[in-house]
Amino acid sequence: MQFVQNFPFITIILSLFSGPLCSILDGKKAKKINLAVISIIGGMSCAVLAFVIRTGEAYVYRMGHFSAPWGNEIRVGVLEAAMAVFFCVIMLLCMVGGVLEREKELEESKANLYYVMVNLLLCSLLALIYTNDLFTAYVFVEINTISACGLIMIKQNGRTLEAATRYMIMSLLGSGCLLLGICFLYDLTGHLLMSNIQEQVQILHQTGQYAMPLLVALGLMSVGLAIKSALFPFHSWLPDAYGYSTVSSAAILSSLVSKGYIFLLVKIFYRVIGFDIVRDSKVINVLFVFGIAGMIMGSVRAIQENNIRRMIAYSSVAQIGYIYMGFGLGTTAGVIASIYHIVCHAATKSLLFVAASGITDASGESTDFFELTGAGYRNKVAGIAFSVGSLSMVGVPMFSGFISKLLFAQAGMASVHKMLPTLIALAISTILNAVYFMKTVIRLYTPVSRSVIEKKGYRTITVNDQKAKSAALICFIILNLILGLCSEPIIGLIQSGLGMFA
Amino acid sequence: MNIANLFNNYEEAIAMILFGIGFSNLLLQKNLIKKIIGLNIMDTATYLFLALKGYIDGRKAPIVVNGVQSVEAYINPIPSGLVLTGIVVSVSVTALMLSLTIRLYRRYHTLDLDEISTKLKKEGL
């Protein structure tokens, strides 16, 4: 056993303990520790990724002194390690990009608590990525929910409190379903480790025993995680939570928290139940229908919205719909497209949130759509970044969104029954995306006369005014271009990672 | 489907009914305190289900007393462990929900979530 194999465990423990540590420090030190922890974990995850790519196979890491089927395990493959690296990068950029807002919006005495939450969130995300034990996954899902709720409500006003309450209620409904599903599975198979459950489920499937309870368990877990990741009919909490919390929170929530749950769902599909059984069940058709509904309805609501933050939030609903549509296709190509879209959406949506905050800074702190006219000239970096994000979400070649749309379309073509709905939904959703994103970009670059700017007191923001945010935005743009231009190795990585899941 | 099964396994059926009651309360009640009560009913129903699954007729709780170490003497301890973990989780979630409720009540002097929403719209924040 090589030393690098300990790294996944060390990263989880490091983020877990740095959380309580931040609670006794003041805000500034906590911020430094937080940034250091995220960077160190990112570096360690890179080492793990290099290791698993070199060995070419996943390994299981035993936690404690009991081996399977009794003990607890961590399992590391290419996909898990790659996700960990990617989540660290996004989280670091979100934290750097929102540093000014946090100083402004958080109370001085409570600033350190924010970093407690972020560290715990990172810990739970890593645990969700790596764990091989379903009940551990449930516990970390709850930790994820609690810390995400903290991230929403730390900016104290009525809106965020209400949003946090609504978020908690929907999340708790979701975790109730998830827990019941896990209990059913434990009852049917007698195991909690994913690989052991899969063996038993395969036997049950072959003998045809307990077909109904198995379906119920799968349905409960899918619905539970769909509620938590804000699939279309369950998205009511999302616009408020993303629209009014501080910008780092909104970016982290939209790009990482919901993706952690979706990644867990992929693991459940592939490692717990087995993708063949999932495909034979009707559950994926339900996900497909709601995914398509979300793609359209999310975009329609985004068009109606006059608040730029809420508009981006509704766009998230649409993008989550894309991801579930990919699962609903029931092919490996569809799942690869979905995972690529998880990556693409995480990179783009956090870019959009940070860019939107830069734009509103140049428009008298107003998120109202009509105040943003000409903001692209007043804050050049944010304007360019927002345009890049918009083009990517619409699916213009060169940017990451294009690749994921292409993958979805290719996966859809391979499916006999679902080809037409997939392609039609993709086309409609692309047009709707273009309507609201291009509308915003055009408004950003509509010149306004000097007198209006002076009357409203808009300020011009240069790179030097907001160094951290501009740097984060430039990194985001580069990340987006990398995802858009060199997608082949990333898709190859996802493919080999999914292969290791089986 | 055999209806008699429902009566033979009436404990599980009760657990599921309780889960349904809790779930719908958490989803549909307007009053925040009632929502939290619904949450607790839902979680407790799951623990009841888990505990039932670990119970074996005529055996004792898995605590070694009087030096009896035979596996035959005790029930399955894993569901009990899961229930304990679950209780910890549900306690912390309940505490968080209650603290949110207190905050909202101090600000808006009501426990009705819809009323809070209308008040928020009036504030126009």
XYZ file of C-alpha atoms in Angstrom:
627
model
C 0.000 0.000 0.000
C 1.426 3.337 -1.028
C 1.260 6.491 1.022
C -0.729 8.376 -1.604
C -3.599 5.920 -1.112
C -4.204 7.446 2.313
C -4.878 10.852 0.791
C -8.658 10.554 0.260
C -9.098 9.735 3.932
C -6.704 12.512 4.971
C -8.544 15.087 2.842
C -11.869 14.222 4.475
C -10.408 14.353 7.976
C -8.491 17.572 7.234
C -11.587 19.443 6.089
C -13.655 17.949 8.913
C -11.274 19.153 11.623
C -10.485 22.499 10.046
C -14.203 23.316 10.449
C -14.240 23.351 14.273
C -10.785 24.967 14.224
C -12.198 27.946 12.314
C -14.867 28.441 14.971
C -12.262 29.543 17.563
C -10.330 31.834 15.207
C -11.230 35.310 14.037
C -12.568 35.931 10.547
C -9.294 36.821 8.823
C -7.359 33.808 10.085
C -10.297 31.530 9.377
C -10.337 32.787 5.810
C -6.639 32.036 5.358
C -6.996 28.587 6.863
C -9.987 27.890 4.675
C -8.153 28.874 1.485
C -5.108 26.863 2.551
C -7.209 23.794 3.346
C -9.017 23.915 0.002
C -5.710 24.307 -1.863
C -4.018 21.488 0.049
C -6.978 19.193 -0.514
C -6.977 20.112 -4.199
C -3.286 19.237 -4.442
C -3.739 15.935 -2.591
C -6.674 15.023 -4.807
C -4.477 15.721 -7.842
C -1.927 13.255 -6.484
C -4.672 10.665 -5.943
C -5.958 11.247 -9.470
C -2.481 10.792 -10.932
C -2.096 7.606 -8.883
C -5.363 6.006 -10.015
C -4.766 6.978 -13.640
C -1.324 5.361 -13.442
C -2.519 2.136 -11.858
C -5.632 2.105 -14.028
C -7.877 0.518 -11.427
C -9.961 1.615 -8.476
C -8.862 0.701 -4.974
C -10.756 0.174 -1.754
C -9.505 1.756 1.453
C -10.564 0.110 4.676
C -11.717 2.397 7.476
C -11.079 0.972 10.926
C -10.115 -2.596 11.713
C -12.973 -4.525 10.203
C -12.925 -5.639 6.606
C -15.949 -6.008 4.344
C -18.809 -6.794 4.755
C -18.740 -5.431 8.309
C -16.424 -2.445 8.211
C -16.675 0.920 6.558
C -14.856 1.609 3.319
C -13.709 4.364 1.019
C -13.461 3.586 -2.661
C -11.341 5.622 -5.040
C -11.475 5.459 -8.804
C -10.653 7.885 -11.592
C -14.060 9.539 -11.618
C -14.120 10.070 -7.845
C -10.628 11.576 -7.773
C -11.347 13.780 -10.787
C -14.551 15.057 -9.169
C -12.690 15.822 -5.939
C -10.072 17.848 -7.836
C -12.717 19.667 -9.809
C -14.877 20.484 -6.758
C -11.816 21.897 -4.962
C -10.954 24.120 -7.934
C -14.498 25.467 -8.232
C -14.811 25.998 -4.492
C -11.503 27.864 -4.336
C -12.520 30.155 -7.197
C -15.959 30.770 -5.633
C -14.392 31.683 -2.305
C -11.848 34.010 -3.930
C -14.444 35.566 -6.214
C -16.832 36.467 -3.406
C -14.364 37.765 -0.856
C -15.428 41.439 -1.132
C -19.121 40.659 -0.722
C -18.429 38.506 2.288
C -16.547 41.332 3.995
C -19.435 43.656 3.282
C -22.384 41.408 4.020
C -21.290 39.271 6.946
C -21.156 40.565 10.484
C -17.572 40.902 11.688
C -18.125 38.610 14.680
C -19.727 35.895 12.568
C -17.319 35.881 9.642
C -15.427 32.872 10.963
C -18.640 30.830 11.139
C -18.916 31.106 7.380
C -15.627 29.250 6.993
C -16.762 26.578 9.456
C -19.673 25.923 7.139
C -17.528 25.929 3.984
C -15.039 23.491 5.460
C -17.780 21.150 6.624
C -19.401 21.419 3.207
C -16.153 20.439 1.517
C -15.781 17.545 3.945
C -19.267 16.251 3.232
C -18.805 16.616 -0.520
C -15.563 14.642 -0.396
C -17.184 11.979 1.760
C -20.136 11.733 -0.631
C -17.724 11.326 -3.515
C -15.522 8.691 -1.915
C -17.683 6.659 0.439
C -18.560 3.075 -0.307
C -21.129 2.825 2.471
C -24.742 3.874 1.981
C -25.472 4.886 5.537
C -22.321 6.981 5.721
C -23.533 8.621 2.541
C -26.849 9.431 4.260
C -25.105 10.991 7.254
C -22.913 13.162 5.039
C -25.920 14.145 2.937
C -27.389 15.585 6.125
C -24.144 17.362 7.026
C -24.138 18.786 3.522
C -27.701 20.042 3.963
C -27.026 21.643 7.329
C -23.902 23.447 6.179
C -25.595 24.580 2.971
C -28.423 25.977 5.087
C -25.837 27.824 7.157
C -24.314 29.288 4.009
C -27.703 30.656 2.959
C -28.741 32.152 6.284
C -25.429 33.690 7.330
C -26.378 36.881 5.507
C -29.060 37.976 7.908
C -32.198 39.344 6.385
C -35.783 38.191 6.076
C -35.334 36.837 2.573
C -32.424 34.559 3.384
C -34.085 33.295 6.578
C -37.210 32.384 4.669
C -35.162 30.855 1.853
C -33.151 28.810 4.354
C -36.360 27.550 5.985
C -37.860 26.543 2.657
C -34.570 24.930 1.656
C -34.460 22.936 4.879
C -38.058 21.758 4.513
C -37.572 20.477 0.968
C -34.201 18.965 1.830
C -35.620 17.153 4.834
C -38.409 15.680 2.724
C -35.717 14.478 0.356
C -33.516 12.982 3.025
C -36.538 11.290 4.607
C -37.176 9.503 1.319
C -33.489 8.684 0.904
C -33.255 7.237 4.412
C -36.357 5.103 3.923
C -34.979 3.849 0.608
C -31.677 2.913 2.262
C -33.558 1.114 5.057
C -35.535 -0.866 2.469
C -32.355 -1.862 0.692
C -30.686 -2.858 3.947
C -33.740 -4.883 4.835
C -33.715 -6.669 1.468
C -29.991 -7.329 1.179
C -28.604 -7.229 4.714
C -25.673 -5.066 3.704
C -24.696 -1.423 3.789
C -21.565 -1.520 1.648
C -22.321 -0.654 -1.956
C -20.487 -3.578 -3.556
C -22.094 -6.146 -1.245
C -25.547 -4.689 -1.820
C -25.016 -4.950 -5.561
C -24.144 -8.644 -5.370
C -27.319 -9.354 -3.422
C -29.455 -7.153 -5.661
C -28.206 -9.028 -8.726
C -29.205 -12.330 -7.107
C -32.628 -10.949 -6.168
C -33.090 -9.640 -9.691
C -32.199 -12.987 -11.261
C -34.523 -14.983 -9.025
C -37.259 -12.382 -9.344
C -37.757 -12.152 -5.585
C -38.877 -8.933 -3.932
C -39.177 -7.140 -7.257
C -41.656 -4.621 -5.877
C -39.776 -3.594 -2.699
C -36.604 -3.237 -4.774
C -38.384 -0.906 -7.166
C -39.818 1.070 -4.249
C -36.372 1.427 -2.688
C -34.866 2.599 -5.968
C -37.745 5.018 -6.496
C -37.487 6.445 -2.985
C -33.753 7.039 -3.281
C -34.071 8.612 -6.727
C -36.915 10.879 -5.663
C -35.165 11.832 -2.447
C -31.987 12.892 -4.227
C -33.991 14.556 -7.011
C -35.814 16.692 -4.427
C -32.531 17.630 -2.814
C -30.899 18.590 -6.089
C -33.934 20.684 -7.120
C -35.300 18.737 -10.058
C -38.150 20.661 -11.668
C -41.299 20.305 -9.560
C -39.251 20.557 -6.357
C -37.376 23.743 -7.232
C -39.530 26.258 -5.341
C -36.866 26.978 -2.720
C -34.092 27.508 -5.228
C -34.533 31.052 -6.631
C -34.744 32.674 -3.197
C -31.862 30.661 -1.810
C -29.570 31.460 -4.726
C -30.909 34.923 -5.378
C -30.454 36.557 -1.988
C -27.576 34.773 -0.267
C -24.052 36.144 -0.476
C -22.390 35.501 -3.810
C -19.927 32.797 -2.701
C -22.812 30.878 -1.152
C -24.937 31.150 -4.273
C -22.060 30.023 -6.476
C -21.125 27.121 -4.199
C -24.733 26.024 -3.710
C -25.571 26.006 -7.385
C -22.347 24.489 -8.631
C -21.354 22.051 -5.881
C -24.068 21.171 -3.372
C -26.658 19.980 -5.858
C -23.922 18.228 -7.863
C -22.811 16.269 -4.808
C -26.287 14.743 -4.538
C -26.396 13.989 -8.253
C -23.017 12.288 -8.047
C -24.342 10.155 -5.187
C -27.294 9.224 -7.400
C -24.895 8.125 -10.154
C -23.102 5.986 -7.589
C -26.389 4.477 -6.461
C -27.329 3.690 -10.054
C -23.999 2.119 -10.953
C -22.575 0.748 -7.733
C -25.561 -0.088 -5.551
C -28.322 -1.258 -7.866
C -26.494 -1.899 -11.132
C -27.273 0.139 -14.212
C -28.961 -2.708 -16.095
C -31.571 -3.116 -13.384
C -32.071 0.642 -13.211
C -32.587 0.717 -16.959
C -35.151 -2.079 -16.826
C -37.101 -0.294 -14.124
C -39.403 2.530 -15.068
C -37.761 4.969 -12.676
C -35.521 6.507 -15.314
C -38.516 7.303 -17.515
C -39.936 9.396 -14.697
C -36.612 11.192 -14.323
C -36.561 11.718 -18.100
C -40.009 13.321 -18.167
C -39.332 15.622 -15.219
C -35.895 16.461 -16.601
C -37.434 17.635 -19.863
C -40.175 19.529 -18.028
C -37.483 21.223 -15.946
C -35.447 22.154 -19.016
C -38.392 24.028 -20.483
C -40.114 25.406 -17.385
C -36.887 26.615 -15.783
C -36.020 28.584 -18.908
C -39.538 30.019 -19.190
C -39.420 31.251 -15.608
C -35.944 32.674 -16.208
C -37.257 34.716 -19.130
C -39.967 36.208 -16.919
C -37.530 37.182 -14.194
C -36.326 40.776 -13.848
C -33.711 40.132 -11.200
C -30.413 38.972 -12.656
C -29.496 36.732 -9.691
C -32.882 35.042 -9.731
C -32.668 34.668 -13.485
C -29.406 32.736 -13.137
C -31.011 30.674 -10.370
C -33.916 29.660 -12.617
C -31.415 28.816 -15.311
C -29.956 26.312 -12.802
C -33.340 24.582 -12.677
C -33.146 24.148 -16.446
C -29.586 22.828 -16.318
C -30.438 20.312 -13.570
C -33.192 19.204 -15.940
C -30.562 18.512 -18.617
C -28.626 16.321 -16.212
C -31.653 14.243 -15.255
C -32.668 13.953 -18.893
C -29.250 12.406 -19.542
C -29.878 9.805 -16.820
C -33.331 9.216 -18.259
C -31.901 8.146 -21.614
C -30.771 4.970 -19.891
C -27.554 4.579 -21.847
C -23.963 4.920 -20.728
C -23.537 7.669 -23.318
C -26.374 9.570 -21.635
C -24.767 9.251 -18.216
C -21.407 10.393 -19.615
C -23.138 13.426 -21.098
C -24.788 14.100 -17.735
C -21.521 13.896 -15.840
C -19.877 16.163 -18.384
C -22.763 18.554 -17.912
C -22.269 18.431 -14.124
C -18.705 19.630 -14.709
C -19.683 22.160 -17.356
C -22.585 23.577 -15.378
C -20.545 23.834 -12.187
C -17.840 25.795 -14.015
C -20.289 28.039 -15.861
C -22.883 28.730 -13.193
C -20.340 29.785 -10.589
C -18.767 32.012 -13.251
C -22.159 33.587 -13.920
C -22.897 34.232 -10.250
C -19.518 35.855 -9.611
C -19.736 37.862 -12.846
C -23.273 38.970 -11.971
C -22.018 40.311 -8.650
C -19.315 42.253 -10.506
C -21.944 43.671 -12.833
C -24.274 44.696 -10.028
C -21.357 46.403 -8.271
C -21.105 48.658 -11.297
C -24.847 49.326 -11.285
C -25.405 50.785 -7.859
C -25.744 47.374 -6.088
C -29.052 46.787 -7.825
C -29.879 43.364 -9.201
C -32.777 44.812 -11.143
C -32.538 44.115 -14.827
C -33.153 47.684 -15.978
C -30.331 49.092 -13.887
C -27.788 46.924 -15.664
C -27.855 48.799 -18.953
C -24.326 49.437 -20.144
C -22.715 47.709 -17.160
C -20.454 45.764 -19.511
C -18.593 48.990 -20.213
C -18.357 49.992 -16.580
C -16.908 46.673 -15.405
C -15.103 45.166 -18.350
C -13.878 41.887 -16.829
C -17.263 41.020 -15.350
C -18.976 41.939 -18.606
C -16.715 39.691 -20.663
C -17.024 36.903 -18.115
C -20.805 37.122 -18.108
C -20.828 37.009 -21.905
C -18.591 33.928 -21.880
C -20.863 32.242 -19.335
C -23.949 33.121 -21.359
C -22.470 31.849 -24.596
C -21.467 28.648 -22.835
C -24.943 28.111 -21.361
C -26.564 28.777 -24.732
C -24.196 26.256 -26.314
C -21.992 28.190 -28.674
C -19.002 26.193 -29.972
C -15.661 26.791 -28.220
C -17.345 26.973 -24.820
C -18.110 24.096 -22.478
C -21.897 24.167 -22.877
C -21.589 23.272 -26.535
C -19.802 20.013 -25.798
C -22.373 18.870 -23.265
C -25.257 19.722 -25.602
C -23.472 17.814 -28.376
C -23.008 14.810 -26.075
C -26.680 14.910 -25.055
C -27.768 15.046 -28.682
C -25.472 12.149 -29.634
C -26.715 10.084 -26.699
C -30.290 10.915 -27.659
C -29.737 9.804 -31.254
C -28.703 6.353 -30.062
C -31.941 5.851 -28.165
C -34.856 4.570 -30.224
C -37.881 5.804 -28.297
C -36.450 8.870 -26.671
C -34.686 10.374 -29.674
C -37.421 12.783 -30.714
C -38.327 14.173 -27.286
C -34.639 14.634 -26.450
C -33.809 16.515 -29.609
C -36.962 18.647 -29.515
C -36.425 19.519 -25.851
C -32.787 20.376 -26.539
C -33.773 22.639 -29.403
C -36.532 24.453 -27.506
C -34.421 24.812 -24.394
C -31.490 26.196 -26.389
C -33.701 28.834 -27.968
C -35.172 29.779 -24.576
C -31.661 29.948 -23.073
C -30.598 32.185 -25.906
C -33.589 34.456 -25.312
C -32.803 35.305 -21.727
C -29.027 35.160 -21.806
C -28.629 37.142 -24.993
C -31.223 39.617 -23.750
C -29.004 40.218 -20.726
C -25.778 40.412 -22.710
C -27.291 42.897 -25.161
C -28.464 45.003 -22.249
C -24.996 44.872 -20.698
C -23.517 46.284 -23.892
C -26.181 48.876 -24.645
C -24.437 52.232 -24.253
C -25.993 54.732 -21.831
C -25.319 58.449 -21.894
C -22.847 59.945 -19.424
C -25.525 62.045 -17.777
C -27.559 58.975 -16.804
C -24.487 57.331 -15.303
C -23.736 60.419 -13.233
C -27.349 60.878 -12.182
C -27.647 57.300 -10.934
C -24.172 57.333 -9.406
C -22.889 54.222 -11.151
C -19.212 53.684 -10.650
C -16.713 52.299 -13.076
C -14.808 49.295 -11.782
C -11.350 48.446 -13.060
C -9.340 45.287 -12.499
C -7.401 47.010 -9.726
C -10.537 47.764 -7.722
C -11.501 44.127 -7.451
C -8.305 42.162 -7.909
C -9.518 38.929 -6.313
C -12.776 38.846 -8.185
C -11.175 39.690 -11.517
C -8.559 36.990 -11.034
C -11.261 34.456 -10.177
C -13.278 35.491 -13.216
C -10.288 35.141 -15.537
C -9.590 31.673 -14.102
C -13.236 30.757 -14.645
C -13.072 31.932 -18.272
C -9.918 29.893 -18.875
C -11.528 26.855 -17.216
C -14.538 27.251 -19.459
C -12.406 27.467 -22.574
C -10.401 24.415 -21.509
C -13.623 22.460 -21.012
C -14.874 23.650 -24.370
C -11.732 23.207 -26.450
C -10.017 20.157 -24.948
C -13.000 18.054 -24.006
C -11.620 14.754 -25.363
C -9.345 13.857 -22.407
C -12.047 14.840 -19.911
C -14.650 12.694 -21.642
C -12.105 9.878 -21.747
C -11.554 10.316 -18.018
C -15.292 10.155 -17.307
C -15.596 7.082 -19.511
C -12.812 5.188 -17.785
C -14.132 6.315 -14.398
C -17.598 4.973 -15.154
C -15.987 1.759 -16.337
C -14.356 1.411 -12.918
C -17.719 1.846 -11.224
C -18.955 -1.545 -12.332
C -50.748 -9.251 -3.539
C -52.069 -10.763 -0.371
C -54.010 -8.519 1.969
C -53.345 -10.909 4.852
C -49.653 -9.978 4.662
C -50.589 -6.482 5.636
C -52.073 -7.731 8.901
C -49.309 -10.219 9.586
C -46.724 -7.472 9.243
C -48.853 -4.851 10.910
C -45.824 -3.235 12.590
C -44.234 -2.372 9.259
C -47.570 -1.168 7.924
C -47.913 1.146 10.929
C -44.396 2.449 10.378
C -45.227 3.282 6.769
C -48.507 4.963 7.719
C -46.649 7.071 10.278
C -44.070 7.950 7.650
C -46.858 9.109 5.360
C -48.423 11.195 8.122
C -45.119 12.827 8.955
C -44.205 13.405 5.323
C -47.495 15.069 4.454
C -47.381 17.194 7.606
C -43.890 18.408 6.792
C -44.951 19.171 3.243
C -48.420 20.600 3.686
C -48.737 22.255 7.091
C -48.406 26.012 7.082
C -47.401 26.332 10.690
C -43.658 25.919 11.151
C -43.938 24.126 14.512
C -46.374 21.629 13.026
C -43.981 21.113 10.155
C -41.217 20.285 12.638
C -43.506 17.868 14.456
C -44.202 16.255 11.090
C -40.468 15.960 10.489
C -40.013 14.178 13.784
C -42.892 11.791 13.139
C -41.388 10.968 9.752
C -37.936 10.298 11.156
C -39.271 8.291 14.080
C -41.330 6.147 11.721
C -38.155 5.291 9.823
C -36.429 4.340 13.064
C -39.384 2.179 14.045
C -39.090 0.411 10.709
C -35.346 -0.091 11.149
C -35.701 -1.326 14.702
C -38.376 -3.811 13.603
C -36.074 -5.169 10.948
C -33.363 -5.847 13.480
C -35.668 -7.477 16.018
C -35.739 -11.240 16.303
C -38.504 -12.785 18.378
C -37.568 -13.916 21.849
C -34.043 -12.505 21.880
C -32.523 -9.761 23.973
C -30.829 -6.441 23.362
C -27.218 -6.974 22.221
C -25.534 -6.165 25.526
C -23.485 -8.987 26.969
C -24.700 -9.799 30.509
C -23.929 -12.817 32.678
C -21.263 -13.881 30.212
C -23.705 -15.145 27.552
C -21.781 -14.712 24.315
C -23.806 -16.901 21.960
C -25.025 -15.127 18.819
C -28.345 -16.901 19.257
C -29.121 -14.923 22.403
C -29.188 -11.450 20.909
C -30.971 -9.436 18.222
C -29.197 -7.905 15.218
C -27.301 -4.909 16.606
C -26.638 -3.078 13.320
C -30.136 -1.562 12.857
C -29.979 -0.357 16.467
C -26.699 1.347 15.666
C -28.219 2.913 12.572
C -31.190 4.138 14.605
C -28.818 5.793 17.086
C -26.952 7.536 14.259
C -30.233 8.582 12.715
C -31.463 10.018 16.008
C -28.342 12.153 16.287
C -28.899 13.462 12.781
C -32.578 14.174 13.349
C -31.885 15.954 16.658
C -29.429 18.314 15.012
C -31.722 18.974 12.077
C -34.631 19.641 14.432
C -32.511 22.053 16.446
C -31.575 23.917 13.287
C -35.207 24.117 12.162
C -36.306 25.358 15.586
C -33.646 28.046 15.636
C -34.721 29.187 12.171
C -38.313 29.283 13.404
C -37.342 31.444 16.378
C -35.512 33.870 14.105
C -38.462 34.134 11.745
C -40.904 34.543 14.632
C -38.897 37.364 16.189
C -38.810 39.162 12.878
C -42.350 38.633 11.625
C -44.344 37.640 14.754
C -45.987 34.724 13.023
C -45.329 31.042 12.473
C -47.237 30.850 9.204
C -44.770 30.436 6.363
C -47.157 31.796 3.718
C -47.863 34.875 5.810
C -44.119 35.421 6.168
C -43.813 35.246 2.380
C -46.496 37.898 1.880
C -44.859 40.124 4.489
C -41.561 39.717 2.676
C -43.140 40.772 -0.588
C -44.531 43.883 1.126
C -41.085 44.717 2.460
C -39.923 44.525 -1.130
C -36.384 43.596 -0.189
